[in-house]
XYZ file of C-alpha atoms in Angstrom:
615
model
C -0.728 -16.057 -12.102
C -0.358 -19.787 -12.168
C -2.687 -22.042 -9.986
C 0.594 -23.397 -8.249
C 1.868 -19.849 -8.121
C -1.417 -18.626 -6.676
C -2.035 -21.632 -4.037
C 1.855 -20.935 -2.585
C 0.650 -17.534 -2.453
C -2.314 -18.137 -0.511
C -0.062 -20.147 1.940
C 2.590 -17.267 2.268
C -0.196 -15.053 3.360
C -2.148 -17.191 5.383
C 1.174 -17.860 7.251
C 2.446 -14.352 7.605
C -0.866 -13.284 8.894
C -2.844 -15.480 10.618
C -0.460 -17.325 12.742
C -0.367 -14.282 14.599
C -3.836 -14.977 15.813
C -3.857 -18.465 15.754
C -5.572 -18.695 19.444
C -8.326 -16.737 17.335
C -8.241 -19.208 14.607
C -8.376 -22.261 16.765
C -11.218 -20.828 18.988
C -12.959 -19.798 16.166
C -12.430 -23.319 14.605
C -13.864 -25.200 17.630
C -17.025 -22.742 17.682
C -17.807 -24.160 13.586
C -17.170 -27.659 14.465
C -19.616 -27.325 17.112
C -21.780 -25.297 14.609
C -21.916 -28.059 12.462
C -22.478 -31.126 15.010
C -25.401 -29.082 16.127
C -26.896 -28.876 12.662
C -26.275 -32.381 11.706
C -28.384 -33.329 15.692
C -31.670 -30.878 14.947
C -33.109 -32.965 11.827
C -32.090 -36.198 13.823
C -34.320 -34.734 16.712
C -37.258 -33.742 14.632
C -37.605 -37.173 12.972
C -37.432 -38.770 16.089
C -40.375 -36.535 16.944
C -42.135 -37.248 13.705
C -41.824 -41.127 14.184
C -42.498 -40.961 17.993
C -45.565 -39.393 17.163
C -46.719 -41.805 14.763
C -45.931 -44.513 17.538
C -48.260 -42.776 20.172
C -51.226 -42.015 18.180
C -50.863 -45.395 17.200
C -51.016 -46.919 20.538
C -51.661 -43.739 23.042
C -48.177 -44.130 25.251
C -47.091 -41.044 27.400
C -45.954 -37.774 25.291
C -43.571 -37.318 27.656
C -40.630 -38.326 25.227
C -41.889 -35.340 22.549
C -41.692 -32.848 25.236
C -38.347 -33.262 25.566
C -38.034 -34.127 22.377
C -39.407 -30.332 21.833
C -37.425 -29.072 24.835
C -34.052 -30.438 23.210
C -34.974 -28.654 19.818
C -35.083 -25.596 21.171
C -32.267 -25.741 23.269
C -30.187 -26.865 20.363
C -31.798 -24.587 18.020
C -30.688 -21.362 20.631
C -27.307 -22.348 21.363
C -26.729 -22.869 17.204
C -28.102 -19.231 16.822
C -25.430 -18.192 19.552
C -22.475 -19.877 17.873
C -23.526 -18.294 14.898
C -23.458 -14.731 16.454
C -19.661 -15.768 17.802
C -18.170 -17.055 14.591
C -19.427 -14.410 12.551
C -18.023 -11.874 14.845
C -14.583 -13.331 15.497
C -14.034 -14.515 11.665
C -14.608 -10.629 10.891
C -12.359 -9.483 13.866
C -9.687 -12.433 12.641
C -10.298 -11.481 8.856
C -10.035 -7.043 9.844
C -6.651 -8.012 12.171
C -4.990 -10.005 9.718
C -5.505 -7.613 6.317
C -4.605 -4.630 8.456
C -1.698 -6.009 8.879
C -0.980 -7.065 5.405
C -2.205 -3.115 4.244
C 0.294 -1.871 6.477
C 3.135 -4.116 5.434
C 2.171 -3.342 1.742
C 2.055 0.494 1.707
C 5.597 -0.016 4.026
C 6.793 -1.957 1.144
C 5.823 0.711 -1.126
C 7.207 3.729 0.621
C 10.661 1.066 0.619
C 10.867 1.052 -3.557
C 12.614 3.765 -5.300
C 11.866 6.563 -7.358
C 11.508 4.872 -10.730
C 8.971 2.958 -9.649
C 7.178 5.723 -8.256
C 7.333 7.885 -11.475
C 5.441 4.819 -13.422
C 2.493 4.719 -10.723
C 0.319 7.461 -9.868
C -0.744 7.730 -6.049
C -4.066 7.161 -6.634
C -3.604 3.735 -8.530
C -1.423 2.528 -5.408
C -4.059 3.563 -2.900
C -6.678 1.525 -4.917
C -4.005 -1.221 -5.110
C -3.105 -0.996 -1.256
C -6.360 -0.169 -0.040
C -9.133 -1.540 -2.703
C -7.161 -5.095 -3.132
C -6.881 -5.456 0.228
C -9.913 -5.031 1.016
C -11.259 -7.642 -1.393
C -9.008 -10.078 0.761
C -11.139 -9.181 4.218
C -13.961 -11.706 3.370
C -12.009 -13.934 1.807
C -9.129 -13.934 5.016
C -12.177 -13.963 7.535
C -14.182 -16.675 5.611
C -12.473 -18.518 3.099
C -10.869 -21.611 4.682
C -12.937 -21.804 7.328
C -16.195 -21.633 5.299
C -14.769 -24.001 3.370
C -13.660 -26.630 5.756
C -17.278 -26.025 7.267
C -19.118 -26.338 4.546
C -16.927 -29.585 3.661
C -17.384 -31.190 7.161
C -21.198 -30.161 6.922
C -21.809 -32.361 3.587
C -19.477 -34.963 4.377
C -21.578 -35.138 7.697
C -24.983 -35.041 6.095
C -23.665 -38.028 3.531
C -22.307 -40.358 6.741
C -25.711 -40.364 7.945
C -28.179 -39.982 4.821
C -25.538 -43.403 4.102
C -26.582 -45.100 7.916
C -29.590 -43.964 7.202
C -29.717 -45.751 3.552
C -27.274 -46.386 0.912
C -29.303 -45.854 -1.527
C -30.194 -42.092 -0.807
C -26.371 -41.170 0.134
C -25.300 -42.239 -3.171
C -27.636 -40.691 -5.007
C -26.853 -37.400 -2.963
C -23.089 -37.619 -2.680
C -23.547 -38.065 -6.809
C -25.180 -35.172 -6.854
C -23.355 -33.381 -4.710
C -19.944 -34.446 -6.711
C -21.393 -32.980 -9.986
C -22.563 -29.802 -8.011
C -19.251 -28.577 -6.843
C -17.607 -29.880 -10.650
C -19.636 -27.425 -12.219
C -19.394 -24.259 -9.545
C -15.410 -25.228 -10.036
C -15.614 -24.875 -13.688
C -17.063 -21.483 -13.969
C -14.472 -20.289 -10.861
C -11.715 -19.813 -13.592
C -13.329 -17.688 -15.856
C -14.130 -15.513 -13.407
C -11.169 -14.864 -11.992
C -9.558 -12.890 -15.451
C -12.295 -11.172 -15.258
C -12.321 -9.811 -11.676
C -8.511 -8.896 -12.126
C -9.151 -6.407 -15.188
C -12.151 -5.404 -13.503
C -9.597 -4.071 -10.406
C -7.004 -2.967 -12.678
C -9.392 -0.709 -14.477
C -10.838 0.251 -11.026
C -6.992 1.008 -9.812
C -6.527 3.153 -13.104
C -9.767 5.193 -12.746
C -8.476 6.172 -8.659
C -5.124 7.056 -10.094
C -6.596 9.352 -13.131
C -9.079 11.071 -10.402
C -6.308 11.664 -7.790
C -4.007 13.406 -10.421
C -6.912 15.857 -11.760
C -8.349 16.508 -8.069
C -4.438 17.495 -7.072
C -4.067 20.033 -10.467
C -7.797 21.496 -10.360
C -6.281 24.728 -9.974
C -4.508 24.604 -13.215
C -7.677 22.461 -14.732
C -9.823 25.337 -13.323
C -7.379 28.264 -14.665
C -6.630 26.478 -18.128
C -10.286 26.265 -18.677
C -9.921 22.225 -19.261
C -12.227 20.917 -16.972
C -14.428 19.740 -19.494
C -11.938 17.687 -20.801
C -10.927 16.046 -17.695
C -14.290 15.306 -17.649
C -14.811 13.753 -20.546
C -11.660 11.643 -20.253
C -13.321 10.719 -16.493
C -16.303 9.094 -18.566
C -13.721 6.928 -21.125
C -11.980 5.540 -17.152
C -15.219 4.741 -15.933
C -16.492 3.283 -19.171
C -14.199 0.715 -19.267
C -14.239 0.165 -15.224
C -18.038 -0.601 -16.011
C -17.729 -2.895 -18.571
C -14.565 -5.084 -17.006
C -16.576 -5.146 -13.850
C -20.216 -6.117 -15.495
C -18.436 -8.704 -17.434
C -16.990 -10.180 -14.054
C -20.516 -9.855 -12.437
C -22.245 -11.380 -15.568
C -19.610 -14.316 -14.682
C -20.832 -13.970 -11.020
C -24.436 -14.185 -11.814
C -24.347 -17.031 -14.314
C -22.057 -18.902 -11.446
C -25.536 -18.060 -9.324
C -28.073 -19.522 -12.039
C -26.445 -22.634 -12.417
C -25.925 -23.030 -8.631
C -30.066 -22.431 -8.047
C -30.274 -24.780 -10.983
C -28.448 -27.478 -9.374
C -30.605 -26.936 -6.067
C -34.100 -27.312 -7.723
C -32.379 -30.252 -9.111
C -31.921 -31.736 -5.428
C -34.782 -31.043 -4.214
C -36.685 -32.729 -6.888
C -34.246 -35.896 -6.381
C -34.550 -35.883 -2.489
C -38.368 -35.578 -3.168
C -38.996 -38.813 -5.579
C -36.130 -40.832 -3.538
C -37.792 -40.262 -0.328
C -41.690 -41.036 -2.138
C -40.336 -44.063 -3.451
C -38.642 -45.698 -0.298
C -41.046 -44.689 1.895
C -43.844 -46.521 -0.715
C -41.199 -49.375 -0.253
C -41.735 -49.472 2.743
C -37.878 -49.061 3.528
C -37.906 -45.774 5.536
C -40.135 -44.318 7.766
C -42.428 -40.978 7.231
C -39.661 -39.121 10.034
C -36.518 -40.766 7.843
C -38.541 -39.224 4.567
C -38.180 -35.951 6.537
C -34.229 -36.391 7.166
C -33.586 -37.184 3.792
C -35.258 -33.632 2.397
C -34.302 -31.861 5.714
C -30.540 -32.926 4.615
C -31.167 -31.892 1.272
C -31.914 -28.605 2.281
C -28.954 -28.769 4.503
C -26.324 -29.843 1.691
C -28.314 -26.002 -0.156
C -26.821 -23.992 2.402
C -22.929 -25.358 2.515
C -22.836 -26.115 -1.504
C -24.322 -22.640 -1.686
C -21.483 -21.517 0.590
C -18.934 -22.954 -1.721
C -20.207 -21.277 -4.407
C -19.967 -18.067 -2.679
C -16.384 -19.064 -1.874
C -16.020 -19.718 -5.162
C -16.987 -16.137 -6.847
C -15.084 -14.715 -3.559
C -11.856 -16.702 -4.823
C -12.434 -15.145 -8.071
C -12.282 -11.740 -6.723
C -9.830 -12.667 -3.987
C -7.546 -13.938 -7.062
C -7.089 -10.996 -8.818
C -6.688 -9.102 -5.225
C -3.454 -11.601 -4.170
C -2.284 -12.098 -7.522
C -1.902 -8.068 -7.943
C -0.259 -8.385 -4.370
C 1.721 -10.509 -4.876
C 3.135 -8.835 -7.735
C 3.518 -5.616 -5.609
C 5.505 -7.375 -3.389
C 7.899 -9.062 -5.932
C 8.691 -5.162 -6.869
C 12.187 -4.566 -5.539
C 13.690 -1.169 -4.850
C 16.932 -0.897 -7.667
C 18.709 1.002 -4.818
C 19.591 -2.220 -2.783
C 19.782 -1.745 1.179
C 22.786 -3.748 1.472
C 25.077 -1.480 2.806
C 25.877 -1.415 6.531
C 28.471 0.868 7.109
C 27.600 4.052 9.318
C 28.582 7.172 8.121
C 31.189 9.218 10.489
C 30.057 11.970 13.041
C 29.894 15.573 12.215
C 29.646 17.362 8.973
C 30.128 15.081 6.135
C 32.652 15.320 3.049
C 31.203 15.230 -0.192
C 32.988 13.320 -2.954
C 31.780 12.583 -6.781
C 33.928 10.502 -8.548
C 33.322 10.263 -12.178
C 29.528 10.352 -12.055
C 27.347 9.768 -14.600
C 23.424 9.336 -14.070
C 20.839 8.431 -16.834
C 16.805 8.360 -16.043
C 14.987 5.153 -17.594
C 12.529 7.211 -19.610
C 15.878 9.505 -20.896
C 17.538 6.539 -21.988
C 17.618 4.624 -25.788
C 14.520 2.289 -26.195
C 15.203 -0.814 -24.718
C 18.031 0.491 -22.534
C 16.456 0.481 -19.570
C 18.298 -1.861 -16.831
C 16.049 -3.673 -14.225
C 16.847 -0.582 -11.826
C 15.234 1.875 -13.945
C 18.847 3.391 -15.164
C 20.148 3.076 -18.669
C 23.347 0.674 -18.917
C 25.998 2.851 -19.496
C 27.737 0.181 -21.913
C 24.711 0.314 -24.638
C 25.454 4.190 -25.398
C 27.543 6.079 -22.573
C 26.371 9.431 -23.720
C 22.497 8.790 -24.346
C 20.397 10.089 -22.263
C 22.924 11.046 -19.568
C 21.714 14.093 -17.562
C 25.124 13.943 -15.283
C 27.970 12.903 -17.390
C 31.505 12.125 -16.032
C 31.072 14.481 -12.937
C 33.954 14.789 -10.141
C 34.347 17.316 -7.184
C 35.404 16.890 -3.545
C 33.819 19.160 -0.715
C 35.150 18.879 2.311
C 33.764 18.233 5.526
C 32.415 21.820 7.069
C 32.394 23.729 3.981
C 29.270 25.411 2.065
C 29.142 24.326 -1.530
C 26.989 26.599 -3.983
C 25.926 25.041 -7.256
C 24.890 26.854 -10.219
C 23.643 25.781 -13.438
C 20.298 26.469 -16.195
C 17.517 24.790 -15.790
C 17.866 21.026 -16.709
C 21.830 21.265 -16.193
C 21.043 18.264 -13.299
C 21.440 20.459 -10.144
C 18.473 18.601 -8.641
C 19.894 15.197 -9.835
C 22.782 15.315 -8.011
C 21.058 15.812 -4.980
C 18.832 12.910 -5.126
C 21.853 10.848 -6.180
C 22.982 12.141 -2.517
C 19.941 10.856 -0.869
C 20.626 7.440 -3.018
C 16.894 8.084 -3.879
C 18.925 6.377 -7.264
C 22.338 4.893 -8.174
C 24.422 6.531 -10.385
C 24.849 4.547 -13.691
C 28.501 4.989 -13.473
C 30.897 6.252 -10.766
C 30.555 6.729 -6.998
C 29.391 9.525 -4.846
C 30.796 9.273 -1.930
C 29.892 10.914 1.798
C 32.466 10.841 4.769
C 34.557 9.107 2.395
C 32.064 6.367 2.542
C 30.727 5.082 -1.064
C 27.079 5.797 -0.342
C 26.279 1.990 -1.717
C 28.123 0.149 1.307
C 26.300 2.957 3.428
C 23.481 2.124 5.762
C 20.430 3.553 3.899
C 18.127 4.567 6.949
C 21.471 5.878 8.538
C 22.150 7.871 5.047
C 18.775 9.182 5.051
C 19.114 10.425 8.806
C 22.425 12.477 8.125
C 21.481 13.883 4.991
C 18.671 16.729 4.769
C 16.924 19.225 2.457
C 14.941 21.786 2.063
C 13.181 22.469 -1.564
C 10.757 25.614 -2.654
C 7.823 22.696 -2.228
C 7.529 21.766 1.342
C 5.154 18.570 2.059
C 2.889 19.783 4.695
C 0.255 17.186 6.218
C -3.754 17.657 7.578
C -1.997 17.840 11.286
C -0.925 19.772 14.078
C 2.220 21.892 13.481
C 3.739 19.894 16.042
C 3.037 16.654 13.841
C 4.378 18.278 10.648
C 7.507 19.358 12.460
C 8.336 16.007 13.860
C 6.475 13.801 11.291
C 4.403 12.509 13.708
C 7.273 11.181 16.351
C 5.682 10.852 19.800
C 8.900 10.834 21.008
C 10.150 14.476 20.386
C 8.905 16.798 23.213
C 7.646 20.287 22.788
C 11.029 20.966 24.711
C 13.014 19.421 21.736
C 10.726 21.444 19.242
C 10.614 25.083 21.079
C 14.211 24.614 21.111
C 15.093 24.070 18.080
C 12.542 26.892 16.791
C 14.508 29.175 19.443
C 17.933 28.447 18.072
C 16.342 28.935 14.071
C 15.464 32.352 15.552
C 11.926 31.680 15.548
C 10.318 31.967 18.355
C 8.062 34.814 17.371
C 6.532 32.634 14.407
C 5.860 30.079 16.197
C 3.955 32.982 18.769
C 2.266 33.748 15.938
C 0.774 30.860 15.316
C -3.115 30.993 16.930
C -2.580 27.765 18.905
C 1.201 27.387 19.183
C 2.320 24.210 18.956
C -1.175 22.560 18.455
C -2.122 24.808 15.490
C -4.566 22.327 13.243
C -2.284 22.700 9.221
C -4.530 21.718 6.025
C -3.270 19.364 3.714
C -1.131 20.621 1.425
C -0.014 23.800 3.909
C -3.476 25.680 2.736
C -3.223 28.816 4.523
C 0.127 28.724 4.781
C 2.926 30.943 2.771
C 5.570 29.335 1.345
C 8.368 30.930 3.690
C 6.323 29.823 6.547
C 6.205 26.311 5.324
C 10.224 26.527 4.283
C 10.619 27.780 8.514
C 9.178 24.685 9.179
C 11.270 22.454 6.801
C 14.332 24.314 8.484
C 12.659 23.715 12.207
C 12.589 19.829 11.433
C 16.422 19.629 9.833
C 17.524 20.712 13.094
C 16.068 17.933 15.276
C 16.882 15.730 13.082
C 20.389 17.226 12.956
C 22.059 15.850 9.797
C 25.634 16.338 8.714
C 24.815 17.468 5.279
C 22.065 19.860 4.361
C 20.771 20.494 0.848
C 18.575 23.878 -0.274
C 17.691 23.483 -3.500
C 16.633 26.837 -4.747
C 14.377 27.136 -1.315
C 14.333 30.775 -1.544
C 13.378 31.225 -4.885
C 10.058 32.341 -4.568
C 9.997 34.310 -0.939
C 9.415 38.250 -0.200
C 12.546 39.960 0.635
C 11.391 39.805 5.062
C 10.551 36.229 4.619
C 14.114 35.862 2.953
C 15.764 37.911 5.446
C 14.554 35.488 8.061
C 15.083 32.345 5.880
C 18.886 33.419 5.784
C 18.910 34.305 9.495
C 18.063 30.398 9.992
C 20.436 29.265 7.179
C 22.769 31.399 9.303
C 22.141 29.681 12.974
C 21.374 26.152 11.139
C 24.844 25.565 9.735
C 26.543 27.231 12.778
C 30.325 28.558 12.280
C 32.674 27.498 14.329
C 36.122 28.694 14.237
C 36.235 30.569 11.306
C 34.051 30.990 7.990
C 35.831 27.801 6.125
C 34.649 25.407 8.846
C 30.749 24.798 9.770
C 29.196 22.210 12.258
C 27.538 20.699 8.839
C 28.450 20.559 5.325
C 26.204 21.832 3.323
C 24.939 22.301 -0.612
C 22.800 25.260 -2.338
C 21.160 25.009 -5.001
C 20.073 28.796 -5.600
C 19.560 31.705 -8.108
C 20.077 34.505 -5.957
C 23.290 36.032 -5.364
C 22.817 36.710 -1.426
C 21.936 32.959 -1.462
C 25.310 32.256 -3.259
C 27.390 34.959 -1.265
C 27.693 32.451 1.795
C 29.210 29.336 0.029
C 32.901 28.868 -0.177
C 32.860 26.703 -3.286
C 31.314 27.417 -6.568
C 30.373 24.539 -8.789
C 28.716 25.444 -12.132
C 26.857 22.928 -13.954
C 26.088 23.153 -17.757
C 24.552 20.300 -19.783
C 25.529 17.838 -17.386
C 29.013 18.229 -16.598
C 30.968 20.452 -14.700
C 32.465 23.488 -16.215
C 34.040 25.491 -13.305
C 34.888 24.251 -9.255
C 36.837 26.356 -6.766
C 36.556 28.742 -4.477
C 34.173 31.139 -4.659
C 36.395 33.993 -3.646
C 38.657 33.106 -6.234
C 36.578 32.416 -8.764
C 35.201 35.541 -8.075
C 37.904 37.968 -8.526
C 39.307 35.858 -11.694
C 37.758 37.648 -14.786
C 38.052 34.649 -16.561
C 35.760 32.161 -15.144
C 32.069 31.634 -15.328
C 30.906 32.314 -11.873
C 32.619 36.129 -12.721
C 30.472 36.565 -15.589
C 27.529 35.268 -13.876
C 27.855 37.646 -11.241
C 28.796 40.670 -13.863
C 26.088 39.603 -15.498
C 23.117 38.962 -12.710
C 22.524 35.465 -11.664
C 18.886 35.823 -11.887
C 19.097 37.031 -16.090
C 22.283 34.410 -16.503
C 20.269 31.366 -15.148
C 16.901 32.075 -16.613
């Protein structure tokens, strides 16, 4: 990232999170001003005692004046220890407050992009990114300016008096001084390349981890663990090396900065011999002069900690920033609501291409393939139309790969087709709210996400604002009130990540228990009872039953809905049939029709067994 690039950066940052806690960050200001004035007083006190001591053994006048010359020390030397204690814990408190707050408006960025962005970066690099990058930034948020502005004020103020105290020795000093920070500058460049492979390998090696610790079954059963393993050792080879080469950086930055020090010393030393042999200074103003010396140590050594922290800090906000320049393809521009009650459904010459399906080089910005390069390439939906109206159960059938599941993330706008419209409540889903879209639409799949949480939590996804009322309820109208008395703590039954311990009908009840309170117009199953034993099924299609809720009729629900499904009991309760086959669609109508017509696909299907058909 450019310097310009990376100082505007810095700004946006230090903007969006600190003037938040700008009463912090003026308090905490004040406290190092006063930090430093009381530095720059205690060698001004001690060489008074130094030269006021000379004076009375000289001519034996009353020591009064070094007692309180003592006294004065150590008050000034306790209330400097005290400010110390304060600034050090309010910078961390101001540095922990402001990158929580960027960590939490980073990972709610991320959750905001879309899926092709997601399929290109594991979970575990993101963590790392969110969680390892930011953390880098705590330091350098709780420290950096102010360290820097300290340590500046603190040499600036030892060079105003070293120059009332004598030109000569402040110019020598601010010389050196000059050339000290010239050379800690130089080396802060070639650090920072450094530090920012050394995180990206870092990032790489969480992301490689997280994907073998979430397959170790398969690892385990496939008898390849040594071979994760062994591809463990080449990620944390290479995080080594990147991250020795940055410290090598680091540690060189440190020689030269000790080098520079010895250097100081061993100038303050022979100026202060020879003025005092001049006769120019006193032996308490030869004190100041290496007292300050070792005072200008502590602040230049600051900056060079600043410095190697900027290096790391770097690589952290220029892989931020780049984060945050990510932008979703599926734009939230939209702000029309979609209408009350069960939603139409309406595909209008859809066709849908993924980025990684499409002809090298064909891939648009929004991770689709532009339709004008090669309109058949890569298409998994091609040309597809249907209306389903509002109220009416569609089932769709198709092999696997056919793009049964891509239609129903194109109805979650989870992407944008690459040509066409789909359409819900006769509103094109692209001038639709997208929170409001994602609140009326919702499915069920054979993989429920189940969190390390109460059941209550999972069931509401951890909304406060749901009562056990709301939730009983809802379980009640599913029909499943005795599950839920089966559970060995109701409500407040403690779930493992990942549902351990849980079957996967129980988990689907659940997925049905939190579609109905959030009551959407359309519902999706995609193939959710695939996988059950026939009493689990029986009670899955009890709550299919109650969830969509006939009114008036079997043509007209209280919610539209679409099932995705290789079982013919599943498919016996639609109204529609739409079959699917290489990406288009071969046969939509009724499925009574459709059944009793010898001549279409859905007949031979069911002649033949949906489960042997769709294999």
């Amino acid at each position: 990232m450019p310097l310009a690039s990376l100082l505007s950066e810095y700004r946006r940052l230090l903007g969006t999170y600190f003037w938040p806690q700008r009463g912090r960050v003026m308090l905490l200001a004040s406290l190092l001003l006063a930090s430093v004035g009381l530095q720059l007083v205690n060698p001004q006190i001690i060489r008074y005692f130094i030269d006021a001591t000379q004076v009375s053994l000289r001519s034996g006048s009353d020591l009064a004046p070094l007692v309180y010359a003592g006294i004065a020390f150590m008050v000034v030397s306790l209330v400097g220890r005290l400010l110390a204690i304060a600034t050090t814990y309010l910078s961390i408190n101001v540095g922990w407050r402001a990158t929580n707050s960027l960590r939490a408006a980073l990972a709610e960025h991320l959750l905001r992009l879309d899926m092709p962005f997601h399929k290109t970066h594991t979970p575990g690099e993101l963590i790392e990114r969110v969680d390892g990058d930011v953390n880098e930034l705590a330091d350098f948020f709780a420290q950096f300016v102010i360290r820097v502005v300290t340590s500046g004020l603190l040499i600036s103020g030892v060079l105003v008096l070293l120059f009332i105290e004598n030109w000569l020795a402040g110019v020598a000093l601010a010389l050196y001084s000059a050339a000290s920070i010239i050379a800690m500058s130089a080396l802060q460049g070639v650090g920072v390349r450094r530090w920012t492979a050394a995180r990206q390998a870092a990032a790489e090696q969480f992301g490689y981890i997280e994907e073998r610790i979430s397959g170790v079954e398969d690892l385990q059963g496939s008898g390849a663990t040594s071979y994760a393993l062994s591809r463990l050792f080449s990620f944390a080879r290479r995080t080594i090396k990147t991250r020795r080469s940055a410290e090598m950086v680091e540690s060189f930055s440190s020689g030269i900065s000790r080098l520079l020090f010895g250097t100081g010393w061993a100038l303050g030393l022979g100026m202060g011999a020879y003025l005092y042999s001049q006769h120019r200074i006193s032996i308490g103003a030869v004190f100041l002069i290496i007292a300050y010396i070792s005072m200008l140590a502590g602040p230049l050594e600051g900056l060079r900690k600043q410095a190697s922290n900027l290096q790391r800090s770097t690589a952290g906000i220029s892989r931020i920033a780049e984060l945050f320049r990510k932008q979703p393809g599926v734009r939230a521009d939209g702000q029309r609501m979609l209408p009350p009650g069960p939603l139409s459904v309406g595909f209008e010459g859809v066709s849908f291409a993924y980025a990684d399906q499409g002809p090298m080089g064909g891939a648009t910005q929004e991770g689709l393939v532009d339709p004008e390069d090669d309109p058949d390439t890569g298409l998994v939906l091609r040309d597809v139309s249907f209306s389903l109206a509002a109220g009416r159960v569609l089932g769709v059938l198709g092999r696997t790969g056919s793009g049964k599941t891509t239609l129903t993330r194109l109805l979650f706008r989870l992407y944008d087709p690459t040509s066409g419209a789909v359409r819900l409540g006769n509103v094109d889903l692209r001038e639709a709210g997208l929170d409001d879209l994602r609140a009326r639409v919702g499915m069920v799949t054979q993989d429920v996400q189940l969190f390390s949480a109460s059941l209550r939590d999972n069931i509401t996804f951890f909304d406060d604002s749901v009562g056990d009322e709301r939730i009983t309820a809802a379980l009640d109208a599913l029909g499943l009130r005795d599950w839920l008395g089966a559970m060995p703590q109701g409500l407040d039954t403690r779930l493992a990540a990942g549902g351990a311990g849980m079957s996967a009908g129980e988990a689907q009840l659940l997925a049905f228990t939190r579609l109905l309170l959030k009551d959407p117009g359309l519902i999706i199953l995609d193939e959710a009872a695939s996988r059950l034993d026939p009493i689990t099924e029986q009670r899955l299609e009890r709550a299919i039953t109650r969830l969509l809720q006939l009114e008036g009729g079997h043509v007209r629900h209280s919610r539209t809905a679409i099932i995705i499904a290789h079982r013919l009991r599943t498919v016996q309760r639609a109204d529609d049939i739409l079959v699917l086959e290489g990406g288009r669609v071969v046969e939509y109508g009724p499925r009574q029709r459709l059944a009793s017509d010898p001549g279409s696909r859905f007949y031979s299907l069911l002649q033949t067994g949906l489960e042997e058909a769709l294999a």
